[in-house]
């Protein structure tokens, strides 16, 4: 491991940033761009490692979870997405409430602490489908935390219940209903890149950055946590990525100033995977760009406690490297994940707890099982308990 004391032969243009990181000063937009432009990737990753170890020591978190993608039928057709289908298209599906209940039972029996739910913007499913889904899971597995519905799905639910015209009050009312039925937190998907040019070119029709942020702001005001993401490596520039990070940082500042009970707890950089999407002619980001982006996320987002190397999209091997480059979380056991890799024969992507723990140990870190809101889990087989308080970054 390269520690701050042993960082030598630094690219001279980074010296000012090295000093700031050592003195725990906030980095600027120009610093973020410099971190992207320097050839000295070694120093960028080492700096991120210093911050990661300052916050979390050698602890790396993982969880036992199960993903449910309830439908891939979507009213939109974002260019980067190879998950969505139209109603009569080959491979289109929607799960019944019995299917969902069955998944919840399997999650319960496997000792999962979290069910993670996202899906397409189904044009005809009524609002009751979503509240019934939450009720069904709760009836089977009342202890399991339900992390569900990205901001674009929440806006879709506001529209189908005719609450969309009420702006944030409508969003708030939808979220309150979902929370009353057991919603525990929001995932961070759908943020893509907060930039109008990128929005208009690759996901026109989907909500833009402002509306994504509004949904998360309302969720934080209502007292639930959420995650943040950035889908990078398609048509956006590196400067646009830095702007995206700064907008998240500003919003987290606002959340803290307003003493909200909820907040962004984890940043998850997501590499674009071309698959069979309309952008399949693009190569997607390289492994080096993935390391650089996770490291810069850790350095720029000084007020978001956790940075996740989402192994499903990064691979376990790359996620291991990322633990030395700013990441302190590796996500969970997952099982089925339809959002990416749908062009392969199936989307079974399971990693056992033993494999996750071994990957973390092999990388030189200490595995700690967490629940969705970072409370430590004590476990005996499939029975588990959580501590009352979250683990606090130190
Ligand atoms: S990214 Fe989401 S909203 Fe866009 S087409 Fe895919 S499922 Fe639909």
CSV table of C-alpha atoms and ligand atoms in Angstrom, one decimal:
chain,number,residue,atom,x,y,z
A,1,UNK,CA,0.0,0.0,0.0
A,2,UNK,CA,1.3,3.5,-0.8
A,3,UNK,CA,0.7,5.8,2.1
A,4,UNK,CA,0.7,9.5,2.1
A,5,UNK,CA,4.1,9.6,3.7
A,6,UNK,CA,5.5,7.4,0.9
A,7,UNK,CA,4.0,9.3,-2.0
A,8,UNK,CA,7.0,10.5,-4.0
A,9,UNK,CA,7.7,11.5,-7.5
A,10,UNK,CA,4.3,13.1,-7.8
A,11,UNK,CA,3.3,14.8,-11.1
A,12,UNK,CA,4.2,18.5,-10.2
A,13,UNK,CA,0.7,19.6,-11.3
A,14,UNK,CA,-0.8,17.5,-8.5
A,15,UNK,CA,1.3,18.8,-5.6
A,16,UNK,CA,-1.3,21.4,-4.7
A,17,UNK,CA,-4.0,18.7,-4.6
A,18,UNK,CA,-1.8,16.4,-2.5
A,19,UNK,CA,-1.4,19.2,0.0
A,20,UNK,CA,-5.1,19.9,0.1
A,21,UNK,CA,-5.9,16.2,0.7
A,22,UNK,CA,-3.4,16.0,3.5
A,23,UNK,CA,-4.9,19.1,5.1
A,24,UNK,CA,-8.4,17.8,4.5
A,25,UNK,CA,-9.4,20.8,2.4
A,26,UNK,CA,-12.2,20.6,-0.1
A,27,UNK,CA,-11.2,20.1,-3.8
A,28,UNK,CA,-12.4,22.4,-6.5
A,29,UNK,CA,-13.8,21.7,-10.0
A,30,UNK,CA,-10.3,22.6,-11.4
A,31,UNK,CA,-8.8,20.0,-9.1
A,32,UNK,CA,-11.3,17.4,-10.3
A,33,UNK,CA,-10.4,18.1,-13.9
A,34,UNK,CA,-6.6,18.0,-13.1
A,35,UNK,CA,-7.1,14.6,-11.4
A,36,UNK,CA,-8.7,13.3,-14.6
A,37,UNK,CA,-6.0,14.8,-16.9
A,38,UNK,CA,-2.8,13.9,-15.1
A,39,UNK,CA,-0.9,10.8,-16.4
A,40,UNK,CA,0.0,10.1,-12.7
A,41,UNK,CA,-2.9,7.7,-12.0
A,42,UNK,CA,-0.8,6.1,-9.2
A,43,UNK,CA,-1.0,9.3,-7.2
A,44,UNK,CA,-4.7,9.8,-7.9
A,45,UNK,CA,-5.5,6.4,-6.6
A,46,UNK,CA,-3.1,6.7,-3.6
A,47,UNK,CA,-4.7,10.0,-2.6
A,48,UNK,CA,-8.2,8.3,-2.7
A,49,UNK,CA,-6.8,5.5,-0.6
A,50,UNK,CA,-5.6,7.9,2.0
A,51,UNK,CA,-9.1,9.4,2.3
A,52,UNK,CA,-10.8,6.0,2.3
A,53,UNK,CA,-8.5,4.8,5.1
A,54,UNK,CA,-9.0,8.0,7.0
A,55,UNK,CA,-12.8,7.4,6.9
A,56,UNK,CA,-13.0,3.6,7.2
A,57,UNK,CA,-9.6,2.1,8.0
A,58,UNK,CA,-9.3,-1.3,6.5
A,59,UNK,CA,-13.0,-2.1,6.7
A,60,UNK,CA,-14.8,-3.1,3.6
A,61,UNK,CA,-18.6,-3.5,3.7
A,62,UNK,CA,-20.8,-6.0,1.9
A,63,UNK,CA,-24.3,-7.1,2.4
A,64,UNK,CA,-26.6,-10.1,1.7
A,65,UNK,CA,-29.2,-8.9,-0.7
A,66,UNK,CA,-31.5,-10.0,-3.6
A,67,UNK,CA,-32.5,-7.9,-6.6
A,68,UNK,CA,-35.9,-7.9,-8.1
A,69,UNK,CA,-36.4,-6.3,-11.5
A,70,UNK,CA,-40.2,-6.5,-11.5
A,71,UNK,CA,-40.7,-5.6,-15.2
A,72,UNK,CA,-38.5,-4.6,-18.2
A,73,UNK,CA,-41.4,-3.1,-20.0
A,74,UNK,CA,-40.8,0.6,-20.3
A,75,UNK,CA,-42.5,3.6,-21.9
A,76,UNK,CA,-39.1,5.2,-22.6
A,77,UNK,CA,-36.2,4.1,-24.9
A,78,UNK,CA,-33.0,5.5,-23.4
A,79,UNK,CA,-30.2,5.0,-25.9
A,80,UNK,CA,-27.7,3.5,-23.4
A,81,UNK,CA,-30.3,1.0,-22.1
A,82,UNK,CA,-30.4,-2.6,-23.3
A,83,UNK,CA,-32.7,-3.7,-20.5
A,84,UNK,CA,-36.0,-2.2,-21.6
A,85,UNK,CA,-38.6,-3.9,-23.9
A,86,UNK,CA,-41.9,-2.8,-25.4
A,87,UNK,CA,-45.0,-4.8,-24.4
A,88,UNK,CA,-45.1,-7.2,-27.3
A,89,UNK,CA,-41.4,-7.4,-27.9
A,90,UNK,CA,-39.5,-10.7,-27.4
A,91,UNK,CA,-38.2,-11.0,-23.8
A,92,UNK,CA,-40.7,-8.5,-22.3
A,93,UNK,CA,-41.9,-9.6,-18.9
A,94,UNK,CA,-43.7,-8.4,-15.8
A,95,UNK,CA,-43.7,-10.2,-12.5
A,96,UNK,CA,-46.9,-11.0,-10.7
A,97,UNK,CA,-47.3,-10.3,-7.0
A,98,UNK,CA,-47.0,-14.1,-6.4
A,99,UNK,CA,-43.7,-14.1,-8.2
A,100,UNK,CA,-42.5,-11.2,-6.0
A,101,UNK,CA,-43.8,-13.0,-2.9
A,102,UNK,CA,-41.9,-16.0,-3.9
A,103,UNK,CA,-38.7,-14.0,-4.4
A,104,UNK,CA,-39.2,-12.4,-0.9
A,105,UNK,CA,-39.5,-15.9,0.6
A,106,UNK,CA,-36.3,-17.0,-1.1
A,107,UNK,CA,-34.6,-13.9,0.2
A,108,UNK,CA,-35.8,-14.6,3.7
A,109,UNK,CA,-34.7,-18.2,3.6
A,110,UNK,CA,-31.2,-17.2,2.3
A,111,UNK,CA,-30.8,-14.7,5.2
A,112,UNK,CA,-30.8,-11.5,3.1
A,113,UNK,CA,-31.1,-8.2,4.9
A,114,UNK,CA,-32.1,-6.3,1.8
A,115,UNK,CA,-34.4,-6.6,-1.2
A,116,UNK,CA,-33.4,-4.1,-4.0
A,117,UNK,CA,-36.2,-3.4,-6.5
A,118,UNK,CA,-36.1,-1.4,-9.7
A,119,UNK,CA,-37.9,-1.8,-13.0
A,120,UNK,CA,-39.0,-0.1,-16.2
A,121,UNK,CA,-41.7,2.6,-16.4
A,122,UNK,CA,-44.6,0.3,-17.1
A,123,UNK,CA,-47.3,2.2,-19.0
A,124,UNK,CA,-50.3,0.3,-17.5
A,125,UNK,CA,-49.5,-1.1,-14.1
A,126,UNK,CA,-51.6,0.9,-11.5
A,127,UNK,CA,-50.1,2.5,-8.4
A,128,UNK,CA,-51.7,-0.3,-6.3
A,129,UNK,CA,-49.3,-2.8,-8.0
A,130,UNK,CA,-46.4,-1.0,-6.3
A,131,UNK,CA,-48.0,-0.6,-2.8
A,132,UNK,CA,-49.2,-4.2,-3.0
A,133,UNK,CA,-45.7,-5.3,-4.0
A,134,UNK,CA,-44.3,-3.7,-0.8
A,135,UNK,CA,-47.1,-5.2,1.3
A,136,UNK,CA,-46.5,-8.6,-0.2
A,137,UNK,CA,-42.8,-8.5,0.7
A,138,UNK,CA,-43.5,-7.2,4.1
A,139,UNK,CA,-46.0,-10.0,4.8
A,140,UNK,CA,-43.4,-12.6,4.0
A,141,UNK,CA,-40.2,-10.9,5.3
A,142,UNK,CA,-41.1,-8.1,7.7
A,143,UNK,CA,-37.5,-7.6,8.9
A,144,UNK,CA,-36.0,-7.2,5.4
A,145,UNK,CA,-35.1,-3.6,4.3
A,146,UNK,CA,-36.8,-2.7,1.0
A,147,UNK,CA,-34.7,-0.4,-1.1
A,148,UNK,CA,-36.8,0.4,-4.1
A,149,UNK,CA,-37.6,2.6,-7.1
A,150,UNK,CA,-35.2,5.0,-8.7
A,151,UNK,CA,-36.1,8.7,-9.0
A,152,UNK,CA,-37.5,8.3,-12.5
A,153,UNK,CA,-39.9,5.5,-11.2
A,154,UNK,CA,-41.0,7.8,-8.4
A,155,UNK,CA,-41.8,10.6,-10.9
A,156,UNK,CA,-43.6,8.0,-13.1
A,157,UNK,CA,-45.7,7.0,-10.1
A,158,UNK,CA,-46.5,10.7,-9.4
A,159,UNK,CA,-47.6,11.0,-13.1
A,160,UNK,CA,-49.9,7.9,-13.1
A,161,UNK,CA,-51.5,9.0,-9.9
A,162,UNK,CA,-52.0,12.5,-11.3
A,163,UNK,CA,-49.8,14.0,-8.5
A,164,UNK,CA,-47.1,15.0,-10.9
A,165,UNK,CA,-48.6,18.4,-11.6
A,166,UNK,CA,-48.1,19.2,-7.8
A,167,UNK,CA,-44.4,19.3,-8.2
A,168,UNK,CA,-42.4,18.3,-5.1
A,169,UNK,CA,-45.6,18.1,-3.1
A,170,UNK,CA,-46.8,15.3,-5.4
A,171,UNK,CA,-43.4,13.5,-5.1
A,172,UNK,CA,-43.7,13.9,-1.4
A,173,UNK,CA,-47.2,12.4,-1.3
A,174,UNK,CA,-46.1,9.4,-3.4
A,175,UNK,CA,-43.1,8.8,-1.2
A,176,UNK,CA,-45.2,9.1,1.9
A,177,UNK,CA,-47.6,6.4,0.6
A,178,UNK,CA,-44.7,4.1,-0.3
A,179,UNK,CA,-43.0,4.6,3.0
A,180,UNK,CA,-46.3,3.8,4.8
A,181,UNK,CA,-46.2,0.5,2.8
A,182,UNK,CA,-42.7,-0.4,3.9
A,183,UNK,CA,-40.3,1.5,1.5
A,184,UNK,CA,-37.0,1.9,3.5
A,185,UNK,CA,-34.7,3.8,1.2
A,186,UNK,CA,-34.1,4.8,-2.4
A,187,UNK,CA,-31.5,3.4,-4.7
A,188,UNK,CA,-29.3,5.8,-6.6
A,189,UNK,CA,-30.0,4.7,-10.2
A,190,UNK,CA,-31.2,6.9,-13.1
A,191,UNK,CA,-29.0,9.9,-12.3
A,192,UNK,CA,-26.9,9.1,-15.5
A,193,UNK,CA,-24.9,12.4,-16.0
A,194,UNK,CA,-26.4,15.7,-14.8
A,195,UNK,CA,-26.0,17.7,-18.0
A,196,UNK,CA,-28.6,18.9,-20.5
A,197,UNK,CA,-26.5,18.1,-23.6
A,198,UNK,CA,-26.0,14.5,-22.5
A,199,UNK,CA,-29.6,14.3,-21.4
A,200,UNK,CA,-30.9,15.5,-24.8
A,201,UNK,CA,-28.7,13.2,-26.7
A,202,UNK,CA,-29.0,9.9,-24.9
A,203,UNK,CA,-32.0,9.9,-22.5
A,204,UNK,CA,-34.4,12.5,-23.8
A,205,UNK,CA,-37.8,11.9,-22.3
A,206,UNK,CA,-36.3,10.7,-19.0
A,207,UNK,CA,-36.2,13.1,-16.1
A,208,UNK,CA,-33.2,15.4,-16.0
A,209,UNK,CA,-30.8,16.1,-13.2
A,210,UNK,CA,-32.9,18.7,-11.5
A,211,UNK,CA,-35.9,16.4,-11.1
A,212,UNK,CA,-33.7,13.5,-10.0
A,213,UNK,CA,-32.2,15.7,-7.3
A,214,UNK,CA,-35.7,17.0,-6.3
A,215,UNK,CA,-36.9,13.4,-5.6
A,216,UNK,CA,-33.8,12.7,-3.5
A,217,UNK,CA,-34.2,16.0,-1.7
A,218,UNK,CA,-37.8,15.2,-0.8
A,219,UNK,CA,-36.8,11.6,0.3
A,220,UNK,CA,-34.1,13.1,2.6
A,221,UNK,CA,-36.6,15.6,4.0
A,222,UNK,CA,-38.9,12.7,4.8
A,223,UNK,CA,-36.1,11.0,6.7
A,224,UNK,CA,-35.1,8.2,4.3
A,225,UNK,CA,-31.6,7.7,2.9
A,226,UNK,CA,-30.7,7.3,-0.7
A,227,UNK,CA,-27.7,6.5,-2.9
A,228,UNK,CA,-26.2,8.4,-5.8
A,229,UNK,CA,-24.8,7.1,-9.1
A,230,UNK,CA,-23.2,8.4,-12.2
A,231,UNK,CA,-23.3,6.3,-15.4
A,232,UNK,CA,-20.1,7.3,-17.2
A,233,UNK,CA,-18.1,6.3,-20.2
A,234,UNK,CA,-20.5,7.0,-23.1
A,235,UNK,CA,-20.8,10.4,-24.6
A,236,UNK,CA,-20.1,12.7,-21.6
A,237,UNK,CA,-16.9,14.6,-21.1
A,238,UNK,CA,-14.7,14.2,-18.0
A,239,UNK,CA,-15.6,17.8,-17.1
A,240,UNK,CA,-19.3,16.9,-17.2
A,241,UNK,CA,-18.5,14.0,-14.8
A,242,UNK,CA,-16.8,16.5,-12.4
A,243,UNK,CA,-19.8,18.8,-12.6
A,244,UNK,CA,-22.1,15.9,-11.8
A,245,UNK,CA,-20.0,15.1,-8.6
A,246,UNK,CA,-20.1,18.8,-7.6
A,247,UNK,CA,-23.9,18.9,-7.9
A,248,UNK,CA,-24.2,15.9,-5.6
A,249,UNK,CA,-21.8,17.4,-3.1
A,250,UNK,CA,-23.8,20.7,-3.1
A,251,UNK,CA,-27.0,18.8,-2.5
A,252,UNK,CA,-25.5,16.8,0.4
A,253,UNK,CA,-24.3,20.2,1.9
A,254,UNK,CA,-27.9,21.4,1.7
A,255,UNK,CA,-29.2,18.2,3.3
A,256,UNK,CA,-26.9,18.7,6.2
A,257,UNK,CA,-27.6,22.4,6.5
A,258,UNK,CA,-31.3,21.7,6.7
A,259,UNK,CA,-30.8,19.0,9.3
A,260,UNK,CA,-32.6,16.4,7.2
A,261,UNK,CA,-32.9,12.9,8.8
A,262,UNK,CA,-32.1,11.3,5.4
A,263,UNK,CA,-29.0,11.8,3.2
A,264,UNK,CA,-26.9,10.4,0.4
A,265,UNK,CA,-25.1,7.5,2.0
A,266,UNK,CA,-23.2,6.0,-0.9
A,267,UNK,CA,-21.8,7.1,-4.2
A,268,UNK,CA,-21.8,4.3,-6.9
A,269,UNK,CA,-20.0,5.1,-10.1
A,270,UNK,CA,-21.4,2.9,-12.8
A,271,UNK,CA,-19.4,2.2,-16.0
A,272,UNK,CA,-21.4,2.2,-19.2
A,273,UNK,CA,-21.7,-1.3,-20.7
A,274,UNK,CA,-22.5,-1.1,-24.4
A,275,UNK,CA,-24.3,-4.5,-24.7
A,276,UNK,CA,-27.0,-4.3,-27.4
A,277,UNK,CA,-28.0,-0.7,-26.6
A,278,UNK,CA,-28.3,2.0,-29.3
A,279,UNK,CA,-24.8,3.1,-28.1
A,280,UNK,CA,-23.3,-0.3,-28.6
A,281,UNK,CA,-20.8,1.2,-31.1
A,282,UNK,CA,-19.1,2.9,-28.2
A,283,UNK,CA,-16.3,1.0,-26.4
A,284,UNK,CA,-17.3,1.9,-22.8
A,285,UNK,CA,-14.7,3.0,-20.3
A,286,UNK,CA,-11.4,1.1,-19.8
A,287,UNK,CA,-10.4,-0.5,-16.6
A,288,UNK,CA,-8.0,2.4,-16.0
A,289,UNK,CA,-10.8,4.9,-16.5
A,290,UNK,CA,-12.9,2.9,-14.0
A,291,UNK,CA,-10.1,3.1,-11.4
A,292,UNK,CA,-9.6,6.8,-12.0
A,293,UNK,CA,-13.3,7.6,-11.7
A,294,UNK,CA,-13.8,5.7,-8.5
A,295,UNK,CA,-10.8,7.4,-7.0
A,296,UNK,CA,-11.9,10.9,-8.1
A,297,UNK,CA,-15.4,10.2,-6.7
A,298,UNK,CA,-13.8,9.5,-3.3
A,299,UNK,CA,-11.8,12.7,-3.5
A,300,UNK,CA,-14.4,15.1,-4.7
A,301,UNK,CA,-17.4,13.8,-2.6
A,302,UNK,CA,-16.0,14.6,0.8
A,303,UNK,CA,-19.4,14.6,2.4
A,304,UNK,CA,-20.8,11.3,1.1
A,305,UNK,CA,-19.5,8.7,3.6
A,306,UNK,CA,-19.3,5.6,1.3
A,307,UNK,CA,-18.1,4.8,-2.2
A,308,UNK,CA,-19.1,1.5,-3.7
A,309,UNK,CA,-17.3,-0.7,-6.2
A,310,UNK,CA,-20.5,-2.3,-7.6
A,311,UNK,CA,-19.0,-5.7,-8.5
A,312,UNK,CA,-21.8,-6.7,-10.9
A,313,UNK,CA,-20.7,-3.9,-13.3
A,314,UNK,CA,-17.1,-3.7,-12.4
A,315,UNK,CA,-16.3,-7.4,-11.9
A,316,UNK,CA,-15.1,-8.8,-8.6
A,317,UNK,CA,-11.5,-8.6,-9.7
A,318,UNK,CA,-11.7,-4.9,-10.6
A,319,UNK,CA,-13.7,-4.3,-7.4
A,320,UNK,CA,-10.7,-5.7,-5.4
A,321,UNK,CA,-8.4,-3.2,-7.0
A,322,UNK,CA,-10.9,-0.4,-6.3
A,323,UNK,CA,-10.6,-1.1,-2.6
A,324,UNK,CA,-7.2,0.5,-2.8
A,325,UNK,CA,-8.5,3.4,-4.9
A,326,UNK,CA,-11.2,4.9,-2.7
A,327,UNK,CA,-14.0,2.3,-2.5
A,328,UNK,CA,-15.0,0.9,0.9
A,329,UNK,CA,-18.0,-1.2,-0.2
A,330,UNK,CA,-18.4,-4.0,-2.6
A,331,UNK,CA,-22.3,-4.5,-2.6
A,332,UNK,CA,-23.9,-7.8,-2.1
A,333,UNK,CA,-24.7,-11.3,-3.1
A,334,UNK,CA,-27.3,-10.0,-5.6
A,335,UNK,CA,-28.4,-13.3,-7.4
A,336,UNK,CA,-30.4,-12.0,-10.4
A,337,UNK,CA,-29.6,-8.6,-12.0
A,338,UNK,CA,-31.3,-7.9,-15.3
A,339,UNK,CA,-30.3,-4.3,-15.9
A,340,UNK,CA,-27.0,-5.1,-17.5
A,341,UNK,CA,-25.8,-8.2,-19.4
A,342,UNK,CA,-29.3,-8.9,-20.7
A,343,UNK,CA,-27.8,-9.8,-24.0
A,344,UNK,CA,-26.1,-12.8,-22.4
A,345,UNK,CA,-28.0,-16.0,-22.1
A,346,UNK,CA,-29.1,-15.4,-18.5
A,347,UNK,CA,-28.7,-12.7,-15.9
A,348,UNK,CA,-27.8,-14.9,-13.0
A,349,UNK,CA,-25.0,-13.1,-11.2
A,350,UNK,CA,-24.6,-14.5,-7.8
A,351,UNK,CA,-21.6,-14.2,-5.5
A,352,UNK,CA,-21.7,-16.2,-2.3
A,353,UNK,CA,-20.9,-14.6,1.1
A,354,UNK,CA,-17.8,-16.8,1.2
A,355,UNK,CA,-16.6,-15.5,-2.2
A,356,UNK,CA,-17.3,-11.9,-1.2
A,357,UNK,CA,-15.4,-12.2,2.1
A,358,UNK,CA,-12.5,-14.0,0.4
A,359,UNK,CA,-12.3,-11.3,-2.3
A,360,UNK,CA,-12.1,-8.6,0.4
A,361,UNK,CA,-9.5,-10.5,2.5
A,362,UNK,CA,-7.4,-11.2,-0.6
A,363,UNK,CA,-7.3,-7.5,-1.3
A,364,UNK,CA,-6.0,-6.9,2.2
A,365,UNK,CA,-9.1,-5.5,3.8
A,366,UNK,CA,-11.4,-6.6,6.6
A,367,UNK,CA,-14.9,-7.7,5.5
A,368,UNK,CA,-17.8,-6.4,7.6
A,369,UNK,CA,-21.4,-7.3,6.8
A,370,UNK,CA,-23.8,-4.3,6.9
A,371,UNK,CA,-27.5,-3.8,6.4
A,372,UNK,CA,-28.8,-1.2,3.9
A,373,UNK,CA,-28.2,1.7,6.2
A,374,UNK,CA,-24.7,0.6,7.3
A,375,UNK,CA,-25.7,-1.0,10.7
A,376,UNK,CA,-23.3,-3.9,11.5
A,377,UNK,CA,-25.0,-7.3,11.1
A,378,UNK,CA,-24.4,-10.2,13.6
A,379,UNK,CA,-25.3,-13.5,12.0
A,380,UNK,CA,-25.7,-17.1,12.7
A,381,UNK,CA,-26.4,-18.8,9.4
A,382,UNK,CA,-29.6,-17.3,8.0
A,383,UNK,CA,-30.6,-15.6,11.3
A,384,UNK,CA,-29.4,-12.1,11.8
A,385,UNK,CA,-29.6,-9.1,14.0
A,386,UNK,CA,-28.5,-5.5,13.4
A,387,UNK,CA,-27.1,-3.0,15.8
A,388,UNK,CA,-29.3,0.0,16.5
A,389,UNK,CA,-26.9,2.6,15.2
A,390,UNK,CA,-25.2,2.8,11.9
A,391,UNK,CA,-21.4,2.4,11.8
A,392,UNK,CA,-20.1,5.9,11.6
A,393,UNK,CA,-17.2,6.9,9.4
A,394,UNK,CA,-14.3,8.0,11.5
B,1,LIG,S1,-33.0,3.4,-18.6
B,1,LIG,FE1,-34.9,3.1,-17.4
B,1,LIG,S2,-36.3,4.7,-18.1
B,1,LIG,FE2,-34.6,4.5,-19.7
B,1,LIG,S3,-35.4,2.9,-21.1
B,1,LIG,FE3,-34.2,1.8,-19.6
B,1,LIG,S4,-35.7,1.1,-18.1
B,1,LIG,FE4,-36.6,2.7,-19.3
